Short mmCIF file of C-alpha atoms and ligand atoms in Angstrom, two decimals:
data_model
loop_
_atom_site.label_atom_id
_atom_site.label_comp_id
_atom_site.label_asym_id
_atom_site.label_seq_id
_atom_site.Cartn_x
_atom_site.Cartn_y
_atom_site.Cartn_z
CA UNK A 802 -10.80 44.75 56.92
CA UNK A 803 -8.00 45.59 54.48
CA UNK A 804 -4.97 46.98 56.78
CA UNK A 805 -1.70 48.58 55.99
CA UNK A 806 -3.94 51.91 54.21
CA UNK A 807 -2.42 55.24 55.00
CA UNK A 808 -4.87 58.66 56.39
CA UNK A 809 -8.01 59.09 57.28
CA UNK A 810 -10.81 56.36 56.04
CA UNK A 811 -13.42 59.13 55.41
CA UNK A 812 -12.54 62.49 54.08
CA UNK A 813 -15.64 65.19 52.89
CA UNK A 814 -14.44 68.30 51.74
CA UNK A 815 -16.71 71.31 51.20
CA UNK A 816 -19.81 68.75 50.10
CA UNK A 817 -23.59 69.81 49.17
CA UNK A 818 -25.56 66.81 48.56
CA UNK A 819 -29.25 67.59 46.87
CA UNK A 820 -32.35 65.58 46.21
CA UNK A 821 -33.08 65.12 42.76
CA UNK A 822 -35.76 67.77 41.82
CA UNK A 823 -34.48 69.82 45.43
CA UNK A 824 -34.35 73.41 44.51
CA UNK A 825 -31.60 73.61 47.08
CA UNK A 826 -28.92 71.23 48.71
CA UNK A 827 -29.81 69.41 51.77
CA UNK A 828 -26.20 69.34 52.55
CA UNK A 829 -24.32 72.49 52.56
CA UNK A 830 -20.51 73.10 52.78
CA UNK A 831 -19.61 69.50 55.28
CA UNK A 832 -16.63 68.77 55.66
CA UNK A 833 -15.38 65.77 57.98
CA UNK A 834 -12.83 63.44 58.53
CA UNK A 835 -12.64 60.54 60.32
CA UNK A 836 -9.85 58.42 61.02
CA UNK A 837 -10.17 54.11 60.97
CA UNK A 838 -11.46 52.72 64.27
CA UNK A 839 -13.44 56.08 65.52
CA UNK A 840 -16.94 55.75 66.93
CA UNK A 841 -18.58 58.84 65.73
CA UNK A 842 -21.85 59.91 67.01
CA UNK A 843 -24.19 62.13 65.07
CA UNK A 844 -26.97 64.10 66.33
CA UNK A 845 -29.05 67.18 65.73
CA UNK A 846 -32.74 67.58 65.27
CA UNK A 847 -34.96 66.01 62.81
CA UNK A 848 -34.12 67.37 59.54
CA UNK A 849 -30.92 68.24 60.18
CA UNK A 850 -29.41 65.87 57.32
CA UNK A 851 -27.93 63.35 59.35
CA UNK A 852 -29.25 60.53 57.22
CA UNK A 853 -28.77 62.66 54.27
CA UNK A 854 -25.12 62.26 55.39
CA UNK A 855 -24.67 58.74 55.83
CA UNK A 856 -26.31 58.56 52.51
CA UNK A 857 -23.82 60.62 51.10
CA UNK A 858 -20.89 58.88 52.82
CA UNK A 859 -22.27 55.56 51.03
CA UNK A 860 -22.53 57.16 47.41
CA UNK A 861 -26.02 56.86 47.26
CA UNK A 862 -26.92 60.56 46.76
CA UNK A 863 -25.53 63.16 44.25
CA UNK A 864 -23.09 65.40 45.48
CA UNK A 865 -23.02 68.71 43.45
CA UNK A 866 -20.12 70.15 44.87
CA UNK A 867 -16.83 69.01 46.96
CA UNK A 868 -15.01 66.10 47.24
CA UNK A 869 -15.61 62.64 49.45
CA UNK A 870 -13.17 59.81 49.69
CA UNK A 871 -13.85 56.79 51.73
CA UNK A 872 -12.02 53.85 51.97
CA UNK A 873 -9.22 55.03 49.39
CA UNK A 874 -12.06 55.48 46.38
CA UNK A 875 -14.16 58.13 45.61
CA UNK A 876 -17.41 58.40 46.24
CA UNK A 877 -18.16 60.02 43.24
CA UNK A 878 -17.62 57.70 40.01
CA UNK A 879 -16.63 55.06 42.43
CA UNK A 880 -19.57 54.45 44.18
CA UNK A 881 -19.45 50.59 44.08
CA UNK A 882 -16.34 50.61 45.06
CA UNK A 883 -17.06 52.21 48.52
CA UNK A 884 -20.42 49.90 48.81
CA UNK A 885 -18.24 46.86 49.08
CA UNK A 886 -16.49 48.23 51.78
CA UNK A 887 -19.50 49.84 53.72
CA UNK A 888 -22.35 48.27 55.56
CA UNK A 889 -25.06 50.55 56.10
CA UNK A 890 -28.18 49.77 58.41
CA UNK A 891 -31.18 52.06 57.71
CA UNK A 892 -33.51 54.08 59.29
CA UNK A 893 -36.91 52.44 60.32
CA UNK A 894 -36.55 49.76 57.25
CA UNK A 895 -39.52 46.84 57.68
CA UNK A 896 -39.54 43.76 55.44
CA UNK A 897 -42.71 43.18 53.21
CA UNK A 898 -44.94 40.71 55.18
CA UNK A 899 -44.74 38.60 51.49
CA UNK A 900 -41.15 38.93 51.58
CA UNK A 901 -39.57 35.77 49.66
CA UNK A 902 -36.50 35.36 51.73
CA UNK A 903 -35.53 33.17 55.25
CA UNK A 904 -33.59 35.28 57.77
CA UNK A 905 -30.58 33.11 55.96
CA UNK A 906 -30.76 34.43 52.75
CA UNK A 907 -31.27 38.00 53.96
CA UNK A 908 -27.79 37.95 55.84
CA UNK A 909 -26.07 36.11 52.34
CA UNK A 910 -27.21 39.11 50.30
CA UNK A 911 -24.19 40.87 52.52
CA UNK A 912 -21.60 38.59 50.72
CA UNK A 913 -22.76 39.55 47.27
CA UNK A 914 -19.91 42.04 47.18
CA UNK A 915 -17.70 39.77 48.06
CA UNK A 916 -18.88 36.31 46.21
CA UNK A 917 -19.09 38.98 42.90
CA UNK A 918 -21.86 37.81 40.32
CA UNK A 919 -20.98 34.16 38.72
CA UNK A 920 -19.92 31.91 41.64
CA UNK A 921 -22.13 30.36 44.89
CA UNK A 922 -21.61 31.05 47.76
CA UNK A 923 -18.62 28.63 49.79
CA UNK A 924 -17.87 27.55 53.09
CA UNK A 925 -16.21 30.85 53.90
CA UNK A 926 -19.63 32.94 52.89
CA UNK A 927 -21.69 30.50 55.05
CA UNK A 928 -19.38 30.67 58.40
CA UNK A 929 -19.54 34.33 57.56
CA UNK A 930 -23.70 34.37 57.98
CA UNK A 931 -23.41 31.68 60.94
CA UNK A 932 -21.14 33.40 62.76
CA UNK A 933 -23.36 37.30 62.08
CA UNK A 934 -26.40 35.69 63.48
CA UNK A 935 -24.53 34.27 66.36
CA UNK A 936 -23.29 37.70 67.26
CA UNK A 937 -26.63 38.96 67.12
CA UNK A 938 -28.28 36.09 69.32
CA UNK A 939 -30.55 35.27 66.36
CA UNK A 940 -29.27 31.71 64.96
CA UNK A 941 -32.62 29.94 65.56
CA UNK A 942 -34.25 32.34 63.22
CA UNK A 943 -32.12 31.30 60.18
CA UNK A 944 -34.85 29.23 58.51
CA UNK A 945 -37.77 32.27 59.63
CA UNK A 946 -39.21 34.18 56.68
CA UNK A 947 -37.84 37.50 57.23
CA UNK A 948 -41.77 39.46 56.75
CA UNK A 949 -42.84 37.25 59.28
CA UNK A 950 -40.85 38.72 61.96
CA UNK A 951 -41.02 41.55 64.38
CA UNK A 952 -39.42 44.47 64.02
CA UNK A 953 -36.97 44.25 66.43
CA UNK A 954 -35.77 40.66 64.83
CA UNK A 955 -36.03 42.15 61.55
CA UNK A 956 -33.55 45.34 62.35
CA UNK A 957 -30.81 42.73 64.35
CA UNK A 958 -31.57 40.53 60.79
CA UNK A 959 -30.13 43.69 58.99
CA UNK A 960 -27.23 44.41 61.35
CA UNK A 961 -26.12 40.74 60.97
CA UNK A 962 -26.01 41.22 56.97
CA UNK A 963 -24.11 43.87 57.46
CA UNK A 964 -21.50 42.31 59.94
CA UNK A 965 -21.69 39.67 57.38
CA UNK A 966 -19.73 41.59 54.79
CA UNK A 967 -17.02 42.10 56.84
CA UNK A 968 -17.02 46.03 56.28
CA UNK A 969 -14.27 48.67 57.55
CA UNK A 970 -16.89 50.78 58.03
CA UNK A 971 -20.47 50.64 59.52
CA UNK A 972 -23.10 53.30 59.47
CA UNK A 973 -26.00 52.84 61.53
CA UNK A 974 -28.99 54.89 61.63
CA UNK A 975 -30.73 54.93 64.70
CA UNK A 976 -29.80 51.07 65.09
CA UNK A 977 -31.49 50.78 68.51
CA UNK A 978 -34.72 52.06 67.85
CA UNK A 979 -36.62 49.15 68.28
CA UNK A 980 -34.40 47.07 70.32
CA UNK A 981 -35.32 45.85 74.03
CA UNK A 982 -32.38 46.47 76.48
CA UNK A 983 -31.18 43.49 76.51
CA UNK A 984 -30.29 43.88 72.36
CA UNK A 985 -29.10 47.35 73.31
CA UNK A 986 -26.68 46.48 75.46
CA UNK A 987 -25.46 43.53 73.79
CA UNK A 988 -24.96 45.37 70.43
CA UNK A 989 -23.42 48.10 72.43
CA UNK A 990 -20.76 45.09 73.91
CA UNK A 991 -20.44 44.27 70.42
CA UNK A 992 -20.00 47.99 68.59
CA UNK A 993 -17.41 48.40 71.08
CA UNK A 994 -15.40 45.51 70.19
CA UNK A 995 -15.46 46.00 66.48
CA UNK A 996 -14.40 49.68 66.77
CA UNK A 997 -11.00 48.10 69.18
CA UNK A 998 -10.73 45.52 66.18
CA UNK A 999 -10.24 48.96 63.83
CA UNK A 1000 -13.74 49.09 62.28
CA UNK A 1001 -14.93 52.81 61.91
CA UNK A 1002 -18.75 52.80 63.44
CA UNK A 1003 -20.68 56.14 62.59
CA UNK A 1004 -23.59 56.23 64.01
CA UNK A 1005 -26.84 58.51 64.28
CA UNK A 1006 -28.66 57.65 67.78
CA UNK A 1007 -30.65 58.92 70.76
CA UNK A 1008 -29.99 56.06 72.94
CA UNK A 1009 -27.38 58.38 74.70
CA UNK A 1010 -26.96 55.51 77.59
CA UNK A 1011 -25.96 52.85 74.87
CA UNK A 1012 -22.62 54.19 74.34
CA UNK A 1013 -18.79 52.51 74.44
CA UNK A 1014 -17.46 53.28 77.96
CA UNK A 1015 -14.30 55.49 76.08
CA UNK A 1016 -14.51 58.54 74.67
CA UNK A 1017 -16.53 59.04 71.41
CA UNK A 1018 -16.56 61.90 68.61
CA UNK A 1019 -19.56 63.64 68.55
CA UNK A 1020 -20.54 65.29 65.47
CA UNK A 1021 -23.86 67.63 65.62
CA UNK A 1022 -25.70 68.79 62.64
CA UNK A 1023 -28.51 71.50 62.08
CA UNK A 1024 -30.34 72.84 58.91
CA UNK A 1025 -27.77 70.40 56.48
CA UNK A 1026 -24.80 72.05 58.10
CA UNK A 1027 -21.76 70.15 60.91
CA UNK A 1028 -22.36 72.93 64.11
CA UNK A 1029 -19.87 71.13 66.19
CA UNK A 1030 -17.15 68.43 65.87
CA UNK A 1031 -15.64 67.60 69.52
CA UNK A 1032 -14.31 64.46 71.61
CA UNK A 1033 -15.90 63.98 74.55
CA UNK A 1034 -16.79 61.45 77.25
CA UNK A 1035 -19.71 59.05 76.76
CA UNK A 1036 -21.88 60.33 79.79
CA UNK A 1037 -21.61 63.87 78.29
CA UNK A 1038 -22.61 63.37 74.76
CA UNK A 1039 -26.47 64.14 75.48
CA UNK A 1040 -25.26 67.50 77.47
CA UNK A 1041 -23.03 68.34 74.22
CA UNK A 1042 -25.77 68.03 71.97
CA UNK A 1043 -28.67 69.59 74.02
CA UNK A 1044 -25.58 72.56 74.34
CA UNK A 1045 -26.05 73.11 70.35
CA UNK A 1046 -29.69 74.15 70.89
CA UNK A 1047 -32.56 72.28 68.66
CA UNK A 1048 -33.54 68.91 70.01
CA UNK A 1049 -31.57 65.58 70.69
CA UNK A 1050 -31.73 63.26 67.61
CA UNK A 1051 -34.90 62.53 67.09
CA UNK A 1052 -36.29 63.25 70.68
N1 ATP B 533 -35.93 61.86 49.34
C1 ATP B 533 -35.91 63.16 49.66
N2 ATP B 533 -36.19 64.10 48.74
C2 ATP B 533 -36.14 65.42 49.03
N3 ATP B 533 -35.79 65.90 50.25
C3 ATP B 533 -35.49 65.01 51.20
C4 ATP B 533 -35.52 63.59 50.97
N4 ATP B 533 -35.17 62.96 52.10
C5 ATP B 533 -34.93 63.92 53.01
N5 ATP B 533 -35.11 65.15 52.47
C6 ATP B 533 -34.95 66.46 53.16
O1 ATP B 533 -33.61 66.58 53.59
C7 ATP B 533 -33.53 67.15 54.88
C8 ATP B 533 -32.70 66.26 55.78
O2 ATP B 533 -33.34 64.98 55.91
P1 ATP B 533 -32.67 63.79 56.69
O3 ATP B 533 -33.52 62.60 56.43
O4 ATP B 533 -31.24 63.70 56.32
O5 ATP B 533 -32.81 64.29 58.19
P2 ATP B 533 -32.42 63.54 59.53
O6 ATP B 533 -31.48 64.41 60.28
O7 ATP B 533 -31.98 62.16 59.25
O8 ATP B 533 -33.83 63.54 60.30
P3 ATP B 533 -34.49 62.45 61.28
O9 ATP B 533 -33.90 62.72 62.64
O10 ATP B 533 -35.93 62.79 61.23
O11 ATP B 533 -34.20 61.10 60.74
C9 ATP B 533 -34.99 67.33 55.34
O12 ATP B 533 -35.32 68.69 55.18
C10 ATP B 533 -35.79 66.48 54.41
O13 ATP B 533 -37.04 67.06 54.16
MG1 MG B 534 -32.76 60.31 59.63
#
């Protein structure tokens, strides 16, 4: 991560984000900042526009009005820019069956920002993917076509990439989904230590009892709108968001 940067690592100001061909926003009027090393949980019902705003954090969405800075750039014009610095795991992705890439490769594509376009990958890149699939538990599946696995491997195959590029940021949508609890709780060890090595983790989730044991930020969201922005201890995060009305995340 690059240290020594000044304020808050994301700031949204007054944001509507639309679909193209959306008569309306999905976003409307969020605003949210969040300082470097915060674990920020986001919840609300389905819907609600909580991957519409991880999508929006990572500059892959229009936003029509308002302002968003992460990582120093912004995200409009300077969407790149924030990519490098971003690792994003997605909601329910699956790998093509066909899919012409090892488990290897897959986790390499998350040094593309970093190797840049004309030069192979070096020793640094491939300690880099070694040492993601070791924190995963998944180093005997380097050589694996990545469609041939399940979708549990495939999702910890993602997370690894992402790890891989080193980000100051991660945003992970529903990351746990299909994980047994053994892969919960061991990314949960693991979340926990990146956030105390300064990474910012936002993360959309139901998996209430997979949280850091310190407090977390939780950050609800209904019809496109933030309802309620509040601290509060891990063990009380499911109360806080039941509190807002609608259903958990996803539930
Ligand atoms: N590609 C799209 N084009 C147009 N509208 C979309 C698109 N994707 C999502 N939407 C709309 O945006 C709103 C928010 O969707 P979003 O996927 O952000 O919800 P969510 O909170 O992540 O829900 P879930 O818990 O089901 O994942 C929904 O009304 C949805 O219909
Ligand atoms: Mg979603």
């Amino acid at each position: 991560m690059t240290m020594g940067e000044e304020g808050p690592i994301i700031e949204i100001r007054g944001v509507y984000t639309a679909y193209e061909g959306a008569d309306r926003p999905t976003l409307q009027d969020v605003s949210l900042t969040i300082r470097r090393g915060e674990y920020v949980v986001i919840g609300g019902p389905n819907g609600a526009g909580k991957t519409t705003l991880l999508e929006t954090i990572n500059g892959m969405l229009p936003i029509t009005h308002g302002d968003a800075v992460v990582c120093g750039h912004h995200v409009r014009g300077d969407g790149i820019q924030v990519r490098c610095r971003v690792g994003y795991l997605l909601q329910n992705f699956s790998f093509d069956p066909l899919t012409p890439f090892t488990v290897g490769e897959v986790v390499m594509m998350g040094r593309f920002g970093k190797i840049g376009l004309f030069r192979k990958p070096g020793q640094e890149d491939h300690e880099a993917v070694a040492r993601a699939l070791s924190l995963l538990g998944i180093g005997d599946l380097a050589d694996r076509p990545i469609g041939q696995l399940s979708g549990g491997q495939q999702q910890k195959v993602l997370l690894a990439q992402n790890l891989a590029r080193d980000p100051d940021i991660l945003l992970l949508d529903e990351p746990f989904s299909n994980l047994d609890m053994f892969a919960r709780e061991s990314i949960n060890a693991l979340l926990t230590r990146l956030v105390a090595q300064g990474v910012t983790v936002v993360i959309v989730s139901h998996a209430f009892d997979d949280l850091p044991d310190r407090t977390v930020r939780v950050v609800v969201m209904q019809e496109g709108r933030i309802v309620l922005d509040r601290e509060c201890a891990p063990g009380l995060v499911e109360q806080v968001i039941r509190g807002c009305g609608g259903s958990t995340a996803n539930a």
